[in-house]
Amino acid sequence: MSKVRDNGNPAVRSLPCTQCPLRRRKTFRDFEADELDFVGRFKKGDLAIKKGATVLVEGAHNPHLYTVLSGWAFRYKLLDDGRRQIVNFAMPGDLIGLQGSLMGEMQHSVEALSPMVLCVFEKAELFSLYERFPALAYDLTWMASREECMLDENLLTVGRRTALEKVAYLLVFLLERAQQSGLTGKRTLSITQQHVADTLGISVVHTNKTIAKLAKRGLIAWEDGGCRIVNPEALAELAGWSAGSSVKRPFL
Amino acid sequence: MSKVRDNGNPAVRSLPCTQCPLRRRKTFRDFEADELDFVGRFKKGDLAIKKGATVLVEGAHNPHLYTVLSGWAFRYKLLDDGRRQIVNFAMPGDLIGLQGSLMGEMQHSVEALSPMVLCVFEKAELFSLYERFPALAYDLTWMASREECMLDENLLTVGRRTALEKVAYLLVFLLERAQQSGLTGKRTLSITQQHVADTLGISVVHTNKTIAKLAKRGLIAWEDGGCRIVNPEALAELAGWSAGSSVKRPFL
DNA sequence: CGAGCACTTGAAAGGGGTCAAGATGTGTGG
DNA sequence: CCACACATCTTGACCCCTTTCAAGTGCTCG
């Protein structure tokens, strides 16, 4: 039932929800006893994903719904001629595939940026969650709304911010989320300039030059296939970043 | 309790849900008897909005949740220096303010593009909907997911489509939604070029020139403060538009 | 009848795209 | 262990799509 392969992550062997590491993080709302019990049975097992693997493809009908336990991924859409737009990222505690669960066919693809472990749930049992645990159902809607919020902000970034502001914004956004979700404790993001470009709607070349500019100002440093944020405050300032809410957030 | 002023719309006087015109449209899923009864009591009244009025402002804590009964509006965010990004539109059957209901503070503003009538619900009673009508709760999540889908597509448009494709895409997108929601039966959209520009992340001047190009090709015509779509198929082709699902959608 | 909004158009400037070529680094197969 | 393919990152040159600036035309409205 639970397929597990270790990809360099701490070994996880169909981790029971009672021992879920996310419950201990103070950014997340912990479960009530009966909820924990239900979610534990709702969860069908773990799924290990290799870095670079495609988790879900646009157009697919997948019977599962996932939650990120560790690692991260990006969601994207393609145009016929190959132009790619990264739409958002998924980090620990985030849902993957909810949209497909509700509306049938996936409207976007998901690819792992690092080795990941996902918790697997059964679409078909989703409605029973709504029937038996309204609070969890409410949480799901909450999570969907949070996603919507992030997309709004990303749209603002892609549509109206300058290249320099865009890169600054994205890096602060990702660092903030990575730290809150426990993806990393350090100030580094293991990401490619191509990903940055495809998220912000600009070319790789120009992304590179913009990054060089930020590096010259001492705000960031690009080192061995990733970014180190040297001065998050200055970046946030440049990006016109407004801190997100500090409310505890739910997860599944 | 119910404030109603007619703004040129068909007169509505705290319309009971039993007579809701949306129920008759075949694009919407109708209620079960008990659901209809509940929603009828959940609804606190109608609210008439004038064209150009602000329905909700970013940062506000509004105790209400709305549904569009007639007319339409746009959702937007602002940067400090006034740059504006329109993030999406709300048409009959769409929710307004769900994000604020769940997460507290509104993260965007909403402004009416025409006279509107909204159905007013009480945030505070939202959870009782989750407790008593899981199917409606499921619908709410469905609607949030649908919004997410549209935002994904808009992000793709703003980030990766060319100016010509952008305008073509937006017009097809709006026309399709307007017709499905019953906002209009005609092939016209009463919208400003400034709105188009702010939705697509381009300047008004360039928007104007792009529109002129589409007009010259005979795909659209801009007449007295609005757009008439002359050739929707050609526009869709140009935009790389893929038709949306034809599943009946829920509403509140 | 002036003020203001929405739409046009032209010209000039610039941000960002495309092309090209090169430097590194890394994983694969011979 | 080397060779080669491939991915990622850099840089420079050139060009064009968009922006910005400006000026002008209707139209509506107080």
XYZ file of C-alpha atoms (C1' of nucleotides) in Angstrom:
564
model
C 0.000 0.000 0.000
C 2.701 2.469 0.826
C 5.604 2.712 -1.536
C 8.650 4.279 -0.015
C 12.022 4.890 -1.474
C 14.549 7.035 0.257
C 15.956 9.736 -1.984
C 18.402 11.271 0.389
C 15.663 12.458 2.691
C 15.470 11.265 6.255
C 14.048 7.770 5.947
C 10.270 7.744 6.065
C 8.376 4.494 6.037
C 4.683 5.203 5.636
C 4.917 7.604 8.488
C 1.807 7.496 10.672
C 0.112 10.874 11.030
C 0.586 10.691 14.774
C 4.270 11.205 14.159
C 3.918 13.767 11.395
C 6.730 16.286 11.800
C 4.526 19.088 10.510
C 2.335 18.884 13.601
C 5.246 20.076 15.702
C 5.903 23.200 13.697
C 4.344 26.219 15.297
C 3.234 27.730 11.995
C 0.736 24.894 11.598
C -2.486 24.270 13.440
C -2.403 20.831 15.047
C -5.292 18.375 14.793
C -7.890 17.506 17.411
C -7.691 13.888 18.551
C -10.624 12.674 16.436
C -9.402 14.575 13.390
C -5.969 13.069 13.732
C -7.550 9.662 13.896
C -9.599 10.299 10.773
C -6.762 11.776 8.764
C -4.605 8.848 9.782
C -7.076 6.502 8.136
C -7.700 8.836 5.229
C -4.008 8.724 4.381
C -3.215 5.798 2.114
C 0.558 5.904 2.344
C 3.661 7.799 1.332
C 5.020 8.393 -2.111
C 8.683 9.169 -2.709
C 9.444 11.336 -5.711
C 12.814 11.952 -7.284
C 14.093 15.391 -8.036
C 12.978 16.457 -11.505
C 10.203 13.873 -11.703
C 6.757 14.871 -12.855
C 4.194 14.412 -10.112
C 1.114 15.233 -12.113
C 0.477 16.131 -15.743
C -2.009 18.516 -17.250
C -4.959 16.639 -18.614
C -4.537 13.624 -16.357
C -7.253 12.046 -14.227
C -5.460 11.006 -11.097
C -7.430 9.187 -8.400
C -5.220 10.653 -5.697
C -4.829 13.838 -3.772
C -1.482 14.654 -2.226
C 0.039 16.655 0.552
C 3.709 17.593 0.683
C 5.492 15.999 3.620
C 8.997 17.025 2.603
C 10.755 18.620 -0.352
C 9.222 21.021 -2.823
C 7.821 21.272 -6.338
C 6.477 23.761 -8.851
C 3.172 23.960 -10.676
C 3.216 25.071 -14.305
C 1.311 25.396 -17.549
C 2.555 25.189 -21.113
C 1.589 26.874 -24.346
C 1.527 24.808 -27.532
C 4.882 26.091 -28.706
C 6.586 25.257 -25.438
C 6.464 28.562 -23.628
C 6.235 27.722 -19.938
C 4.711 29.618 -17.058
C 5.372 28.499 -13.505
C 2.299 29.356 -11.565
C 3.232 28.539 -7.989
C 5.286 26.293 -5.754
C 4.287 23.568 -3.304
C 6.107 23.165 -0.004
C 5.565 21.042 3.111
C 1.950 21.197 4.233
C 0.660 22.270 0.827
C -1.922 20.348 -1.168
C -1.209 18.992 -4.623
C -4.032 18.033 -6.922
C -7.036 19.488 -5.122
C -8.167 21.268 -8.255
C -8.025 18.018 -10.202
C -9.869 16.237 -7.418
C -12.792 18.584 -7.569
C -13.003 19.449 -11.214
C -11.902 16.210 -12.780
C -9.054 16.900 -15.122
C -5.773 18.489 -14.052
C -5.297 21.926 -15.569
C -1.602 22.137 -14.794
C 1.459 19.954 -14.279
C 3.645 19.553 -11.207
C 7.358 18.795 -11.122
C 9.632 18.128 -8.146
C 12.421 20.603 -7.440
C 13.997 18.265 -4.904
C 13.444 14.734 -3.693
C 10.014 14.712 -2.083
C 7.774 12.601 0.085
C 4.052 13.015 -0.450
C 1.167 11.792 1.657
C -1.356 10.048 -0.553
C -5.105 10.381 -0.138
C -7.988 8.949 -2.109
C -10.074 11.446 -4.092
C -13.046 9.149 -3.746
C -13.026 9.482 0.028
C -12.796 13.234 -0.015
C -16.489 13.754 0.302
C -16.668 11.669 3.438
C -14.257 14.146 4.976
C -16.790 16.860 4.208
C -19.572 14.824 5.771
C -17.783 13.844 8.921
C -15.326 16.641 9.665
C -16.675 20.046 8.752
C -13.687 21.659 10.430
C -11.322 19.832 8.104
C -13.520 20.693 5.151
C -13.308 24.300 6.231
C -9.541 23.939 6.369
C -9.461 22.684 2.801
C -11.365 25.720 1.611
C -8.998 27.837 3.670
C -6.043 26.287 1.919
C -7.614 26.861 -1.476
C -8.168 30.500 -0.534
C -4.589 30.856 0.564
C -3.471 29.542 -2.800
C -5.723 32.090 -4.449
C -4.081 34.845 -2.416
C -0.630 33.799 -3.513
C -1.739 33.681 -7.135
C -3.183 37.173 -6.894
C 0.096 38.458 -5.588
C 2.051 36.589 -8.261
C -0.191 38.087 -10.899
C 0.561 41.533 -9.525
C 4.244 40.731 -9.690
C 4.277 39.394 -13.223
C 1.950 42.056 -14.523
C 3.142 45.196 -12.847
C 6.504 44.891 -11.145
C 9.785 45.655 -12.950
C 12.311 42.906 -13.567
C 14.379 43.906 -10.561
C 11.324 44.030 -8.314
C 10.119 40.737 -9.727
C 13.247 38.824 -8.856
C 13.457 40.462 -5.443
C 9.832 39.650 -4.775
C 10.107 36.030 -5.824
C 13.156 35.366 -3.718
C 11.639 36.889 -0.585
C 8.395 35.047 -1.250
C 10.119 31.698 -1.623
C 12.448 32.196 1.331
C 9.598 33.216 3.597
C 7.523 30.208 2.637
C 10.462 27.834 2.805
C 11.300 28.902 6.313
C 7.723 28.858 7.565
C 7.042 25.427 6.161
C 10.278 24.100 7.545
C 11.613 23.286 4.093
C 14.882 24.878 5.090
C 16.362 26.653 8.043
C 19.050 28.304 5.991
C 18.784 31.312 3.749
C 19.295 29.330 0.584
C 17.025 28.252 -2.239
C 18.035 25.452 -4.534
C 16.544 26.715 -7.751
C 17.529 27.342 -11.345
C 17.577 30.704 -13.112
C 15.346 29.142 -15.732
C 12.741 28.519 -13.042
C 12.971 32.092 -11.868
C 12.540 33.292 -15.445
C 9.533 31.062 -16.097
C 7.894 32.162 -12.876
C 8.305 35.842 -13.582
C 7.544 35.819 -17.280
C 10.948 37.085 -18.396
C 13.782 35.516 -20.410
C 16.636 33.568 -18.844
C 19.211 35.975 -20.182
C 17.543 38.957 -18.659
C 16.923 37.036 -15.458
C 20.612 36.359 -15.277
C 21.494 40.010 -15.721
C 18.955 41.074 -13.145
C 20.297 38.556 -10.657
C 23.799 39.853 -11.327
C 22.567 43.336 -10.476
C 21.105 42.181 -7.172
C 24.286 40.293 -6.415
C 26.401 43.360 -7.125
C 24.313 45.295 -4.637
C 25.066 42.616 -2.087
C 21.468 41.504 -1.622
C 21.916 37.943 -2.822
C 24.596 35.540 -3.997
C 24.200 32.866 -6.628
C 26.312 29.912 -5.742
C 26.547 26.334 -7.001
C 23.118 25.937 -8.470
C 21.147 27.979 -6.023
C 20.579 31.299 -4.382
C 21.649 32.546 -0.993
C 19.680 35.490 0.312
C 22.176 37.815 1.936
C 19.926 40.710 2.830
C 16.255 39.698 3.039
C 15.149 43.049 4.491
C 16.620 45.064 1.633
C 15.121 42.629 -0.862
C 11.699 42.922 0.731
C 12.012 46.684 0.673
C 12.920 46.655 -3.005
C 10.087 44.291 -3.843
C 7.447 46.230 -1.969
C 6.829 43.102 0.065
C 4.161 43.115 2.739
C 4.488 40.395 5.347
C 1.848 37.695 5.259
C -0.481 36.834 8.100
C 0.946 35.124 11.120
C -2.178 33.067 11.773
C -1.561 29.377 12.311
C -2.420 27.594 9.145
C -4.133 24.254 8.728
C -2.822 21.315 6.735
C -3.786 17.753 5.985
C -32.538 44.227 6.437
C -32.479 44.201 2.690
C -31.486 47.391 0.994
C -32.530 47.554 -2.587
C -32.165 50.290 -5.095
C -32.797 49.713 -8.733
C -29.921 50.864 -10.907
C -31.414 50.126 -14.247
C -31.471 46.412 -13.569
C -34.738 44.497 -13.566
C -36.294 45.401 -10.234
C -35.230 43.055 -7.459
C -36.647 43.402 -3.981
C -34.828 41.056 -1.658
C -35.454 38.287 -4.086
C -36.140 35.009 -2.318
C -33.779 32.212 -3.351
C -36.734 30.196 -4.529
C -37.071 32.659 -7.371
C -33.378 33.071 -8.052
C -32.943 33.444 -11.830
C -29.611 31.672 -11.707
C -31.323 28.411 -10.790
C -32.951 28.334 -14.196
C -29.752 28.656 -16.163
C -28.550 25.303 -17.399
C -24.889 26.065 -16.714
C -25.638 26.017 -12.991
C -26.376 23.106 -10.722
C -29.712 23.645 -8.988
C -30.203 23.080 -5.248
C -31.848 20.187 -3.485
C -34.984 21.179 -1.604
C -33.331 21.241 1.832
C -30.329 23.112 0.515
C -32.547 25.720 -1.070
C -34.303 26.125 2.214
C -31.043 26.581 4.090
C -29.513 28.993 1.593
C -32.732 30.972 1.671
C -32.278 31.526 5.371
C -28.530 31.992 5.061
C -29.082 34.899 2.698
C -29.512 38.146 4.588
C -30.729 40.311 1.735
C -29.759 42.031 -1.488
C -27.333 44.842 -1.966
C -27.513 47.176 -4.943
C -24.221 48.634 -6.128
C -23.708 51.469 -8.565
C -21.396 51.226 -11.512
C -17.916 52.299 -10.499
C -18.543 51.839 -6.780
C -16.042 49.985 -4.636
C -17.550 46.814 -3.210
C -14.650 45.826 -0.971
C -11.292 47.381 -0.182
C -7.970 45.726 0.456
C -7.256 45.605 4.154
C -10.897 45.747 5.212
C -12.609 43.367 7.622
C -16.064 42.953 6.210
C -18.555 40.787 8.112
C -20.249 39.767 4.888
C -19.763 37.360 2.077
C -21.379 38.094 -1.265
C -22.593 36.365 -4.360
C -23.214 38.155 -7.647
C -26.849 38.082 -8.652
C -26.537 40.464 -11.595
C -23.940 42.748 -13.138
C -20.199 42.333 -12.932
C -17.086 43.612 -11.193
C -13.325 43.289 -11.160
C -10.875 42.319 -8.438
C -7.574 44.185 -8.273
C -4.467 44.939 -6.280
C -2.381 48.092 -6.151
C 1.308 48.813 -5.716
C 2.348 51.734 -3.524
C 2.968 54.020 -6.470
C -0.429 53.355 -7.997
C 0.369 50.636 -10.503
C -2.763 48.515 -10.719
C -3.215 44.856 -11.576
C -6.661 43.483 -12.241
C -6.609 39.926 -11.064
C -9.978 38.577 -12.139
C -13.613 39.419 -12.738
C -16.779 38.441 -10.896
C -19.960 37.631 -12.785
C -23.369 36.224 -11.815
C -22.987 33.166 -9.598
C -19.473 34.089 -8.484
C -18.467 34.613 -4.872
C -17.028 37.877 -3.633
C -15.121 38.020 -0.393
C -14.600 34.340 0.378
C -10.892 34.869 0.849
C -11.554 37.652 3.337
C -14.114 35.504 5.103
C -11.668 32.734 5.733
C -8.435 34.562 6.254
C -9.657 37.708 7.955
C -8.394 40.685 6.042
C -9.154 41.334 2.381
C -6.064 41.089 0.211
C -7.604 42.797 -2.781
C -10.266 45.350 -3.709
C -13.387 44.909 -5.816
C -15.055 47.507 -8.038
C -18.288 47.307 -10.009
C -18.089 47.479 -13.803
C -21.843 47.866 -14.079
C -24.762 48.307 -11.720
C -24.894 45.140 -9.634
C -27.094 43.286 -7.217
C -25.337 41.118 -4.661
C -26.744 38.508 -2.324
C -25.486 39.132 1.181
C -24.471 36.377 3.572
C -23.054 36.500 7.056
C -19.459 35.358 7.470
C -20.227 34.309 11.014
C -22.756 31.735 9.848
C -20.464 30.237 7.248
C -19.247 27.492 9.500
C -22.774 26.286 10.168
C -23.056 25.704 6.444
C -20.046 23.411 6.710
C -21.602 21.565 9.636
C -25.033 21.095 8.182
C -24.568 20.897 4.413
C -21.373 19.141 3.416
C -22.477 19.232 -0.204
C -22.650 23.006 -0.145
C -19.327 23.147 1.651
C -17.909 20.983 -1.098
C -19.367 23.413 -3.620
C -17.611 26.314 -1.945
C -14.286 24.542 -2.230
C -15.169 23.762 -5.825
C -15.746 27.413 -6.520
C -12.475 28.369 -4.875
C -10.720 25.799 -7.064
C -12.358 27.173 -10.156
C -11.094 30.612 -9.254
C -7.642 29.128 -8.850
C -7.878 27.633 -12.329
C -8.771 30.936 -13.874
C -5.912 32.651 -12.066
C -3.474 30.029 -13.326
C -4.599 30.676 -16.861
C -4.410 34.432 -16.395
C -0.912 34.067 -15.065
C 0.022 32.123 -18.167
C -1.462 34.885 -20.269
C 0.235 37.772 -18.527
C 3.537 35.959 -18.223
C 3.933 34.232 -21.529
C 1.505 35.353 -24.213
C 2.308 38.224 -26.599
C 0.289 41.430 -26.485
C -1.888 40.348 -29.393
C -2.517 36.937 -27.840
C -3.191 38.559 -24.493
C -5.946 40.806 -25.745
C -7.456 38.028 -27.823
C -7.367 35.677 -24.848
C -8.942 38.146 -22.445
C -11.791 38.994 -24.764
C -12.641 35.362 -25.446
C -12.341 34.572 -21.763
C -14.680 37.366 -20.747
C -17.194 36.705 -23.501
C -17.353 33.015 -22.681
C -17.919 33.678 -19.006
C -20.393 36.456 -19.638
C -22.501 34.239 -21.835
C -22.358 31.219 -19.544
C -23.284 33.227 -16.491
C -26.076 34.943 -18.332
C -24.503 38.368 -17.877
C -25.211 39.031 -21.533
C -26.668 37.288 -24.495
C -24.965 39.558 -26.971
C -21.396 39.514 -28.138
C -20.512 42.742 -26.421
C -18.455 43.622 -23.369
C -18.850 46.975 -21.708
C -15.296 47.557 -20.620
C -12.594 50.189 -20.811
C -9.246 49.849 -22.556
C -7.663 50.842 -19.270
C -9.209 47.768 -17.683
C -7.897 45.574 -20.448
C -4.438 47.091 -19.997
C -4.450 46.615 -16.230
C -5.598 43.021 -16.575
C -2.922 42.113 -19.054
C -0.032 44.021 -17.549
C 0.559 46.306 -20.525
C 0.171 50.064 -21.046
C -3.036 51.692 -22.261
C -1.345 53.086 -25.317
C -0.088 49.761 -26.428
C -3.391 48.152 -25.562
C -5.063 50.649 -27.828
C -2.731 49.866 -30.707
C -3.149 46.151 -30.205
C -6.903 46.493 -30.194
C -6.671 48.528 -33.386
C -4.730 45.673 -34.937
C -7.412 43.136 -33.997
C -10.085 45.489 -35.273
C -8.287 45.903 -38.581
C -8.271 42.144 -38.964
C -11.994 42.175 -38.430
C -11.950 40.104 -35.236
C -13.444 42.742 -32.972
C -14.896 46.227 -33.070
C -14.539 48.870 -30.394
C -17.667 50.928 -30.256
C -19.069 53.491 -27.799
C -17.223 52.452 -24.675
C -17.140 48.735 -25.206
C -16.053 45.855 -27.331
C -18.046 43.791 -29.773
C -16.574 40.417 -30.582
C -17.045 39.901 -34.296
C -15.211 36.642 -34.768
C -14.898 34.645 -31.513
C -13.521 31.545 -33.241
C -10.648 33.399 -34.875
C -9.915 35.145 -31.596
C -9.864 31.859 -29.714
C -7.572 30.409 -32.348
C -5.206 33.357 -32.052
C -5.222 33.174 -28.265
C -4.576 29.460 -28.079
C -7.804 29.163 -26.139
C -8.927 25.774 -24.888
C -12.599 25.516 -24.066
C -13.456 25.106 -20.409
C -15.316 22.199 -18.883
C -18.993 21.903 -19.582
C -19.806 20.442 -16.198
C -22.659 22.139 -14.396
C -21.233 24.423 -11.812
C -22.499 25.112 -8.315
C -23.287 28.529 -6.852
C -24.678 29.989 -3.680
C -18.828 75.959 -21.585
C -14.890 74.398 -19.237
C -13.405 69.973 -16.872
C -12.614 65.387 -17.222
C -12.668 60.842 -19.138
C -11.907 57.555 -22.891
C -9.833 56.922 -27.027
C -6.213 57.953 -30.850
C -1.827 58.725 -32.954
C 2.980 59.954 -33.571
C 7.662 60.131 -32.114
C 11.392 59.020 -29.257
C 13.610 56.260 -25.579
C 14.472 52.079 -23.223
C 13.679 47.752 -21.064
C 13.812 43.273 -22.216
C 14.184 39.681 -26.003
C 16.875 37.028 -29.186
C 21.258 35.345 -30.948
C 25.758 33.752 -30.249
C 29.672 32.096 -28.086
C 32.063 30.585 -24.143
C 33.043 28.978 -19.495
C 32.049 25.398 -15.882
C 30.431 21.478 -14.083
C 28.520 16.769 -14.198
C 26.773 12.393 -15.515
C 27.131 8.626 -19.108
C 29.183 5.328 -21.904
C 33.246 3.581 -24.081
C 40.026 7.709 -17.151
C 38.844 10.223 -21.167
C 35.380 11.924 -24.396
C 31.190 13.804 -25.296
C 26.616 15.287 -24.476
C 24.030 18.187 -21.749
C 22.625 21.486 -18.302
C 23.518 25.910 -16.138
C 25.316 30.205 -15.997
C 27.710 34.423 -18.272
C 28.394 38.234 -21.419
C 28.223 41.102 -25.423
C 25.786 42.908 -29.448
C 21.778 44.155 -31.748
C 17.020 44.829 -32.366
C 12.187 45.427 -31.547
C 8.220 45.360 -28.712
C 6.461 48.452 -25.174
C 6.615 52.378 -22.581
C 6.556 57.123 -21.951
C 5.645 61.683 -23.476
C 2.743 64.701 -26.048
C -0.939 66.484 -28.425
C -5.477 66.227 -30.137
C -10.323 64.561 -30.833
C -14.866 63.507 -29.315
C -18.249 63.108 -25.416
C -20.526 63.552 -21.142
C -21.668 66.200 -17.278
C -21.949 69.648 -13.650
